[in-house]
mmCIF file of C-alpha atoms in Angstrom:
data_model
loop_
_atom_site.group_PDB
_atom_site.id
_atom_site.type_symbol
_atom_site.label_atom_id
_atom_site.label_comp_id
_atom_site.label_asym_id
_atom_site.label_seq_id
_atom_site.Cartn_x
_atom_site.Cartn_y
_atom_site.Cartn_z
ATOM 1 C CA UNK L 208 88.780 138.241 90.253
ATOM 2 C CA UNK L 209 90.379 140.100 86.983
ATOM 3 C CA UNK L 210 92.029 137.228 85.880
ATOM 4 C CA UNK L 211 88.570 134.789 86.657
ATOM 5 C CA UNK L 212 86.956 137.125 84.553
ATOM 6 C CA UNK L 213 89.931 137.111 81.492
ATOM 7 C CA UNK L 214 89.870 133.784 81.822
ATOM 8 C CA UNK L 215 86.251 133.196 81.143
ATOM 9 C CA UNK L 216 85.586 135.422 78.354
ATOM 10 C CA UNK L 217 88.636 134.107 76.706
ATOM 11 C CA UNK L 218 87.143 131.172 76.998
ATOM 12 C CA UNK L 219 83.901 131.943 75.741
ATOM 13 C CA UNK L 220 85.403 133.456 72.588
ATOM 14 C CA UNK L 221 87.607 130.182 72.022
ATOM 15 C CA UNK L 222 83.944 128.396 72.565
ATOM 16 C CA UNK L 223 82.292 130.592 70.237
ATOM 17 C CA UNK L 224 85.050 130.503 67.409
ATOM 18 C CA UNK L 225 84.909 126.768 67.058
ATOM 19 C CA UNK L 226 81.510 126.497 67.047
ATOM 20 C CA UNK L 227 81.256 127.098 63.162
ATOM 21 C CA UNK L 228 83.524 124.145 62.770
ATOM 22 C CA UNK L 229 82.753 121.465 65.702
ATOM 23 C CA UNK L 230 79.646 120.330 66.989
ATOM 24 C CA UNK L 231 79.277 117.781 69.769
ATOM 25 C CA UNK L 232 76.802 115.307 69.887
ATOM 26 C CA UNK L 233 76.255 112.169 72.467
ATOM 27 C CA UNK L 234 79.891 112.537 74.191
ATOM 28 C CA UNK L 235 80.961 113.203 70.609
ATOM 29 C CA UNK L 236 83.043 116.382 68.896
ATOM 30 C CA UNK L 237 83.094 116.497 65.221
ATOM 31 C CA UNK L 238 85.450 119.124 63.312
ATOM 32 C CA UNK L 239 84.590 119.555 59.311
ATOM 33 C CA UNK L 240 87.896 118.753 57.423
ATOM 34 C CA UNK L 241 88.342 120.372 54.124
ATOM 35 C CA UNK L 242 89.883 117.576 52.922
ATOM 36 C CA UNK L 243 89.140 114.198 52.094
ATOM 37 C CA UNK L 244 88.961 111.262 54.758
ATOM 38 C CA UNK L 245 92.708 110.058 53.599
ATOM 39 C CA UNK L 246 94.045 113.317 53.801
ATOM 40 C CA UNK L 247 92.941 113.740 57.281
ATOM 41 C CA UNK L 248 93.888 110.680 58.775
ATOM 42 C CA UNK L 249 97.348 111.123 57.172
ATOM 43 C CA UNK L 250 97.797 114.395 58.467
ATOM 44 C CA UNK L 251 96.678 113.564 61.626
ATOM 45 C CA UNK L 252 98.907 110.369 61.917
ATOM 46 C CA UNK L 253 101.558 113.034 60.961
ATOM 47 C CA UNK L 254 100.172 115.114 63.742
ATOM 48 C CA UNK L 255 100.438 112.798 66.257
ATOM 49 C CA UNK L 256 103.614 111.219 65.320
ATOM 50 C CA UNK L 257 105.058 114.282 65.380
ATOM 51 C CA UNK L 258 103.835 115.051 68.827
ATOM 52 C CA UNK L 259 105.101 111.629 70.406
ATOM 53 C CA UNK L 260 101.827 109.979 70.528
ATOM 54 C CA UNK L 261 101.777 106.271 69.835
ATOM 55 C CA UNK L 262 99.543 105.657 67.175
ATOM 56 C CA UNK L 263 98.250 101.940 67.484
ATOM 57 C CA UNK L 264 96.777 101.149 64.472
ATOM 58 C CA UNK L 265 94.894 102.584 61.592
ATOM 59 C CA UNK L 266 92.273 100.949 60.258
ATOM 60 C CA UNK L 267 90.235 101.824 56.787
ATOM 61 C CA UNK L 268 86.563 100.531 57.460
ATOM 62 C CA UNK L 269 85.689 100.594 53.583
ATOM 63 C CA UNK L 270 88.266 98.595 52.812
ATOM 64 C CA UNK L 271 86.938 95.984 55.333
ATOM 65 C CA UNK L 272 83.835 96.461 53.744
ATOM 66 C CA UNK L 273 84.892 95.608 50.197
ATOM 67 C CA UNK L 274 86.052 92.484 51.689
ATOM 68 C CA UNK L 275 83.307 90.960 52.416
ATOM 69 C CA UNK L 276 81.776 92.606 49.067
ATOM 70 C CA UNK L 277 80.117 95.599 50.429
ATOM 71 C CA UNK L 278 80.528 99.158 50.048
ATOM 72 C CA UNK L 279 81.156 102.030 52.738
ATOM 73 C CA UNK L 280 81.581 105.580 52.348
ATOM 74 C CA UNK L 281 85.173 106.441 53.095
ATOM 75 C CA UNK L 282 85.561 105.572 56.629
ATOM 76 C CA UNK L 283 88.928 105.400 58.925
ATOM 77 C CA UNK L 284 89.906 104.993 62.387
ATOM 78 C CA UNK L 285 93.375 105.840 64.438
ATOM 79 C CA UNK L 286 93.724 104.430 67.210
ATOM 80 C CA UNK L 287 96.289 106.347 69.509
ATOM 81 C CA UNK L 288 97.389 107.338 72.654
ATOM 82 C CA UNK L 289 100.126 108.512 75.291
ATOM 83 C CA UNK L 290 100.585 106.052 78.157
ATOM 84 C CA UNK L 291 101.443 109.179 80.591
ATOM 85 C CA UNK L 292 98.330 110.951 80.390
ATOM 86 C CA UNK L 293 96.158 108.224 79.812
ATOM 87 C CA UNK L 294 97.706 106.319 83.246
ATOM 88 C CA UNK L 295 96.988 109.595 84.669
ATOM 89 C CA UNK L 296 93.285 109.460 83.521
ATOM 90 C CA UNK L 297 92.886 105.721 84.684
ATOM 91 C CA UNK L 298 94.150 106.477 87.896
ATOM 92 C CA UNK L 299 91.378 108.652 88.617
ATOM 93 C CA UNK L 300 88.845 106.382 87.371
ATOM 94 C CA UNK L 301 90.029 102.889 85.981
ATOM 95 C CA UNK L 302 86.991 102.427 84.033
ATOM 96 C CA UNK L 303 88.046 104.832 81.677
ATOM 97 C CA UNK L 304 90.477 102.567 80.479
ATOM 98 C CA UNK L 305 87.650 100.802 78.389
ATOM 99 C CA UNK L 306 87.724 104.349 76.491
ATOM 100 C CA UNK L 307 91.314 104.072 76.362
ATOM 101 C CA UNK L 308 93.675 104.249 73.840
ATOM 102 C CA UNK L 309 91.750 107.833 72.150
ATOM 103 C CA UNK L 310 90.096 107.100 68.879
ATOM 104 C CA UNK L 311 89.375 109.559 65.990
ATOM 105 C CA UNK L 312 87.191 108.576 63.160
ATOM 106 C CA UNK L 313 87.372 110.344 59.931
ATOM 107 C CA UNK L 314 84.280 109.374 57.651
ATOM 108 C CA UNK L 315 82.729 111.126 54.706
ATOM 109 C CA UNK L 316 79.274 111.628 55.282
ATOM 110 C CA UNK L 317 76.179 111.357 52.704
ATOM 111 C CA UNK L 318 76.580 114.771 51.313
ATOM 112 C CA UNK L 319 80.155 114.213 50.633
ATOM 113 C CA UNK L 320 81.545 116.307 53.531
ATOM 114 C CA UNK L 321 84.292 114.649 55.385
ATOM 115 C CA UNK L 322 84.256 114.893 59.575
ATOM 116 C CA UNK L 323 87.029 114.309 62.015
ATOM 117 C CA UNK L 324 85.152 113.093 65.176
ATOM 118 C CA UNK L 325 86.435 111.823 68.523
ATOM 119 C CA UNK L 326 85.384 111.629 72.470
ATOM 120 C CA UNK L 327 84.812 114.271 74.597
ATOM 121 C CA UNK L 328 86.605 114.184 77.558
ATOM 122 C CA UNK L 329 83.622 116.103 79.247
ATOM 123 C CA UNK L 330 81.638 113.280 78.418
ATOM 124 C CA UNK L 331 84.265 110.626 79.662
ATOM 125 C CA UNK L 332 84.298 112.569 82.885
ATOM 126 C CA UNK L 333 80.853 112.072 83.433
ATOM 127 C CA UNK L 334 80.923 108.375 82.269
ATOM 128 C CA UNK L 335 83.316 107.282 84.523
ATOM 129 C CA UNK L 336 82.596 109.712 87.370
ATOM 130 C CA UNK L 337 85.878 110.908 87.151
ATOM 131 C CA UNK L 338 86.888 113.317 90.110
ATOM 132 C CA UNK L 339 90.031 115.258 90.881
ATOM 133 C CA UNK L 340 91.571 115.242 87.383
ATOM 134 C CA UNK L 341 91.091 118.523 86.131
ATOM 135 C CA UNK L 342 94.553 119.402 84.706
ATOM 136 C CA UNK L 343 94.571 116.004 83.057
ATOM 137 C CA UNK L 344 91.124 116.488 81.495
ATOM 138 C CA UNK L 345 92.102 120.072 80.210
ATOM 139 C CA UNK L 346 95.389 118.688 78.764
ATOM 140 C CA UNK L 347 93.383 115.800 76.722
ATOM 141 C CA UNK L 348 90.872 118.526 75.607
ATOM 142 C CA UNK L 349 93.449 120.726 74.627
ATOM 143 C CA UNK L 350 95.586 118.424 72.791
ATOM 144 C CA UNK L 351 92.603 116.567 70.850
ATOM 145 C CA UNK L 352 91.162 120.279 69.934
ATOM 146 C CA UNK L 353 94.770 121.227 68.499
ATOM 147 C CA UNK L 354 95.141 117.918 66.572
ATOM 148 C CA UNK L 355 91.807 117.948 64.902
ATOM 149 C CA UNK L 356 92.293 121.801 63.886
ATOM 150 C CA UNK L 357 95.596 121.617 62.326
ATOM 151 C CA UNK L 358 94.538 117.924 60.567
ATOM 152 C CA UNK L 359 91.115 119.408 58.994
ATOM 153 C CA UNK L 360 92.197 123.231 58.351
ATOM 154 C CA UNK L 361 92.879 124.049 54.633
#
């Protein structure tokens, strides 16, 4: 029961320490980055390189944009994932895999403040109705909460 109870206020004080800095929003976590949207994403390709994620592809939205002669606030996407855990994930509910590889976008909003945002994996549990896959749901939530931290901190 002592260790329930260490568990869950630790918890609650990890909870209440990010709250300043992530908000979640329709299945949606976003972390304010202190730096700008190519900073980020580099340091969070870094991040994930470094961790032995695959990073798929990176692709900068404004650029797009200019292309067809329009204009976008700076706007990225990484696409990325780890075959291992995400099997793991399908294998409880294949569905998932249409959430599959992760994604984190990085976009400067209209105030100028740049966001790191990606999916919850609360919120993909409850899309796919996926059951039995705790320990693979706390490793994604884990590992996503670690990235964006280190890739937005100062």
């Amino acid at each position: 029961m002592e260790k329930i109870l260490k568990r869950t206020l630790l918890s609650a004080t990890l909870f209440s320490l990010a709250i300043p800095m992530a908000f979640a929003n329709n299945g949606l976590i976003s972390v304010k980055s202190a730096h700008t949207v190519k900073v980020t994403a580099d340091r969070l390709e870094q991040i994930l390189n470094d961790k032995g994620m695959t990073v798929f592809v990176r692709i900068d939205h404004s650029v797009g944009a200019k292309h067809v002669g329009e204009v976008l606030r700076p706007t990225e996407l990484i696409i990325f994932g780890n075959p291992k855990v995400g099997t793991l994930l399908m294998q409880c509910s294949q569905s998932a895999a249409i959430d599959l590889p992760q994604k984190a976008l990085i976009n400067q909003d209209e105030k100028g403040q740049v966001w790191l945002t990606y999916n919850s994996p609360d919120y993909l549990v409850k899309r796919h109705n996926i059951k039995g896959c705790n320990e693979v749901i706390t490793k994604i939530e884990t590992a996503l909460a670690n990235f964006s931290k280190t890739a937005t901190m100062p």
